[in-house]
Short mmCIF file of C-alpha atoms in Angstrom, two decimals:
data_model
loop_
_atom_site.label_atom_id
_atom_site.label_comp_id
_atom_site.label_asym_id
_atom_site.label_seq_id
_atom_site.Cartn_x
_atom_site.Cartn_y
_atom_site.Cartn_z
CA MET A 27 13.46 -43.34 152.92
CA LYS A 28 15.77 -45.52 150.84
CA LYS A 29 17.48 -46.78 153.98
CA ALA A 30 14.12 -47.71 155.50
CA LEU A 31 13.16 -49.57 152.33
CA VAL A 32 16.42 -51.51 152.39
CA VAL A 33 15.79 -52.52 156.01
CA VAL A 34 12.26 -53.68 155.19
CA LEU A 35 13.40 -55.69 152.19
CA ALA A 36 16.21 -57.26 154.20
CA SER A 37 13.76 -58.19 156.94
CA LEU A 38 11.39 -59.76 154.42
CA ALA A 39 14.27 -61.74 152.90
CA MET A 40 15.26 -63.02 156.31
CA MET A 41 11.66 -64.03 157.05
CA ALA A 42 11.38 -65.85 153.74
CA SER A 43 14.64 -67.64 154.43
CA ALA A 44 13.44 -68.66 157.87
CA VAL A 45 10.21 -70.04 156.39
CA SER A 46 11.96 -71.97 153.65
CA PHE A 47 14.25 -73.60 156.18
CA ALA A 48 11.54 -74.27 158.76
CA LYS A 49 12.34 -77.44 160.67
CA GLY A 50 10.08 -80.34 161.49
CA ASP A 51 9.88 -81.80 164.99
CA PRO A 52 12.22 -84.81 165.41
CA VAL A 53 10.26 -86.03 168.45
CA LYS A 54 7.08 -86.22 166.41
CA GLY A 55 9.11 -87.72 163.56
CA LYS A 56 10.31 -90.55 165.77
CA GLU A 57 6.72 -91.33 166.71
CA LEU A 58 5.86 -91.60 163.03
CA SER A 59 8.93 -93.61 162.00
CA ALA A 60 7.94 -97.16 163.02
CA THR A 61 7.06 -98.19 159.47
CA CYS A 62 10.26 -96.64 158.09
CA ALA A 63 12.35 -98.56 160.64
CA ALA A 64 11.43 -101.90 159.08
CA CYS A 65 13.73 -101.14 156.13
CA HIS A 66 15.87 -98.18 157.17
CA GLY A 67 16.52 -99.11 160.80
CA ALA A 68 15.15 -97.44 163.92
CA ASP A 69 17.87 -94.78 163.76
CA GLY A 70 18.06 -94.59 159.97
CA ASN A 71 21.13 -96.81 159.63
CA SER A 72 19.82 -99.54 157.34
CA VAL A 73 21.51 -102.93 157.30
CA ASN A 74 20.43 -104.01 153.83
CA PRO A 75 22.82 -102.43 151.27
CA GLU A 76 19.96 -101.92 148.81
CA TRP A 77 18.14 -99.58 151.20
CA PRO A 78 19.68 -96.17 151.88
CA ARG A 79 20.97 -94.95 155.20
CA LEU A 80 18.81 -91.99 156.20
CA ALA A 81 20.66 -91.11 159.41
CA GLY A 82 22.28 -87.69 159.17
CA GLN A 83 20.84 -87.04 155.72
CA ASN A 84 20.08 -83.41 154.89
CA GLU A 85 16.56 -82.57 156.04
CA SER A 86 15.67 -80.58 152.92
CA TYR A 87 16.72 -83.49 150.71
CA LEU A 88 14.62 -85.99 152.68
CA ILE A 89 11.59 -83.72 152.40
CA LYS A 90 12.07 -83.40 148.65
CA GLN A 91 12.42 -87.14 148.12
CA LEU A 92 9.38 -88.03 150.19
CA ASN A 93 7.32 -85.43 148.38
CA ASP A 94 8.63 -86.66 145.03
CA TYR A 95 7.48 -90.19 145.91
CA ARG A 96 4.09 -88.83 146.95
CA SER A 97 3.70 -86.89 143.69
CA LYS A 98 5.17 -89.73 141.56
CA ASN A 99 8.09 -87.59 140.41
CA ARG A 100 10.22 -90.42 141.79
CA VAL A 101 8.93 -93.96 141.52
CA ASN A 102 9.79 -97.07 143.51
CA ALA A 103 7.30 -99.87 144.15
CA VAL A 104 7.92 -99.95 147.90
CA MET A 105 8.68 -96.31 148.67
CA SER A 106 5.95 -94.86 146.48
CA ALA A 107 3.35 -96.90 148.36
CA GLN A 108 4.83 -96.04 151.77
CA ALA A 109 5.08 -92.33 151.03
CA MET A 110 1.43 -92.20 150.00
CA LEU A 111 0.54 -93.36 153.51
CA ILE A 112 2.09 -90.25 155.10
CA ALA A 113 -0.88 -88.21 156.22
CA SER A 114 0.34 -84.65 155.70
CA ASP A 115 3.12 -82.32 154.57
CA GLU A 116 3.84 -81.64 158.23
CA ASP A 117 4.39 -85.35 158.89
CA VAL A 118 6.87 -85.42 156.01
CA GLU A 119 8.79 -82.61 157.70
CA HIS A 120 8.69 -84.35 161.08
CA LEU A 121 10.05 -87.60 159.62
CA ALA A 122 12.79 -85.75 157.77
CA ALA A 123 13.76 -83.89 160.95
CA TYR A 124 13.99 -87.13 162.91
CA PHE A 125 16.24 -88.97 160.49
CA ALA A 126 18.36 -85.88 159.86
CA SER A 127 18.99 -85.66 163.61
CA GLN A 128 20.39 -89.19 163.84
CA GLN A 129 24.08 -90.09 163.66
CA ALA A 130 25.20 -91.91 160.53
CA LYS A 131 27.34 -94.97 161.14
CA PRO A 132 30.67 -95.14 159.27
CA GLY A 133 30.68 -96.94 155.96
CA ALA A 134 33.23 -99.47 154.75
CA ALA A 135 35.04 -99.08 151.44
CA ASP A 136 36.75 -101.57 149.15
CA GLU A 137 40.35 -100.40 149.48
CA THR A 138 41.23 -101.70 146.00
CA LYS A 139 38.89 -99.13 144.42
CA VAL A 140 39.15 -96.04 146.61
CA ASN A 141 42.09 -94.41 144.82
CA GLU A 142 40.29 -94.44 141.48
CA GLY A 143 37.11 -93.36 143.22
CA MET A 144 38.86 -90.48 144.96
CA LEU A 145 40.13 -89.12 141.64
CA LEU A 146 36.63 -89.19 140.19
CA TYR A 147 34.99 -87.73 143.29
CA LYS A 148 37.43 -84.85 143.71
CA GLY A 149 38.48 -84.13 140.14
CA GLY A 150 35.96 -85.72 137.81
CA LYS A 151 37.10 -87.40 134.61
CA ILE A 152 38.30 -85.07 131.88
CA SER A 153 38.36 -87.71 129.15
CA THR A 154 34.61 -88.33 129.43
CA LYS A 155 33.62 -84.92 130.83
CA VAL A 156 32.38 -86.32 134.15
CA THR A 157 31.99 -83.51 136.69
CA ALA A 158 33.63 -83.87 140.11
CA CYS A 159 31.11 -85.09 142.71
CA ALA A 160 32.69 -82.81 145.32
CA ALA A 161 31.48 -79.75 143.41
CA CYS A 162 27.93 -80.35 144.67
CA HIS A 163 28.28 -82.87 147.49
CA GLY A 164 31.29 -81.29 149.20
CA PRO A 165 34.82 -82.59 149.82
CA THR A 166 33.65 -84.74 152.74
CA GLY A 167 30.34 -85.78 151.21
CA ILE A 168 28.01 -83.85 153.49
CA GLY A 169 26.03 -82.38 150.60
CA ASN A 170 24.39 -78.96 150.46
CA GLU A 171 21.31 -78.40 152.62
CA ALA A 172 20.19 -75.19 150.89
CA ALA A 173 20.45 -76.69 147.41
CA LYS A 174 18.83 -79.99 148.50
CA PHE A 175 21.97 -81.91 147.43
CA PRO A 176 22.18 -85.09 149.52
CA ARG A 177 24.77 -86.21 152.01
CA LEU A 178 26.63 -89.14 150.43
CA ALA A 179 29.26 -89.96 153.05
CA SER A 180 28.96 -93.47 154.55
CA GLN A 181 26.13 -94.46 152.20
CA HIS A 182 25.95 -98.10 151.05
CA PRO A 183 27.94 -98.56 147.80
CA LYS A 184 25.24 -100.87 146.42
CA TYR A 185 22.57 -98.21 146.88
CA LEU A 186 24.77 -95.50 145.31
CA ILE A 187 25.53 -97.67 142.28
CA ASP A 188 21.87 -98.54 141.83
CA GLN A 189 20.87 -94.87 141.89
CA LEU A 190 23.59 -93.87 139.43
CA LYS A 191 22.39 -96.56 137.04
CA LEU A 192 18.80 -95.39 137.41
CA PHE A 193 19.89 -91.85 136.57
CA ARG A 194 21.91 -93.13 133.62
CA SER A 195 18.95 -95.02 132.19
CA GLY A 196 16.54 -92.17 132.90
CA ALA A 197 14.40 -94.38 135.14
CA ARG A 198 15.07 -91.89 137.92
CA ALA A 199 14.41 -88.37 136.73
CA ASN A 200 13.78 -86.17 139.78
CA ASP A 201 17.14 -84.39 139.65
CA ALA A 202 17.08 -80.62 139.20
CA GLY A 203 18.11 -79.59 135.71
CA GLN A 204 18.92 -83.21 134.82
CA MET A 205 22.27 -82.72 136.56
CA MET A 206 22.64 -86.29 137.78
CA ARG A 207 21.28 -87.80 134.57
CA ASN A 208 23.82 -85.80 132.54
CA ILE A 209 26.69 -86.89 134.77
CA ALA A 210 25.68 -90.54 135.10
CA SER A 211 25.20 -90.86 131.33
CA LYS A 212 28.96 -90.37 130.96
CA MET A 213 29.97 -92.87 133.64
CA SER A 214 30.89 -96.51 133.08
CA ASP A 215 29.97 -99.28 135.50
CA THR A 216 33.60 -99.25 136.66
CA ASP A 217 33.44 -95.50 137.33
CA MET A 218 30.29 -95.97 139.38
CA GLU A 219 31.69 -98.81 141.45
CA ALA A 220 34.92 -96.94 142.21
CA VAL A 221 33.30 -93.67 143.23
CA ALA A 222 30.65 -95.46 145.30
CA GLU A 223 33.31 -97.31 147.27
CA TYR A 224 35.20 -94.08 147.92
CA ILE A 225 32.05 -92.26 149.02
CA SER A 226 31.10 -95.03 151.43
CA GLY A 227 34.36 -94.57 153.32
CA LEU A 228 34.14 -90.76 153.54
CA LYS A 229 34.13 -89.24 157.01
CA GLU A 230 33.30 -85.67 158.04
#
């Protein structure tokens, strides 16, 4: 009896896991992505350094961000308006699946800052109690799909710096448990610039 119960519970857990990681349809996502392409590029590799590269981003993270814009948990004049135009939750998943399926182009780092950035990314900064970025985003910057932690590798440094400053000021507050706000509050502008440059040059 106990063995049967264990099997049933395990099966239910697997089903729940499968549902929570259900994938959208990238083909449908591509059909819906024309508006996104104006800023983020047809394949998610934006040219403007102020707009994030979406190509290769973790699908779960993209879904969360789009839903946060739709619910006003994350606010940006352009993206909030665009996200509100997405017709359904399913369309959000399709868009996320499309951009997640694309190949991110390599970023370019300022070589004069990467050494300092590497130390921060891999080891944090003991003197100011800054946590190592690699703890959540991985040693190669691919993030954590299950935890909805974003891929950072090859992202534009300008965009990364802007987001860190928004977290530091509290203007962006959609991070779980205030993790990013707590970390960014301890970072100087120099810290942010160095780690952003290092991240941009990361390769899987």
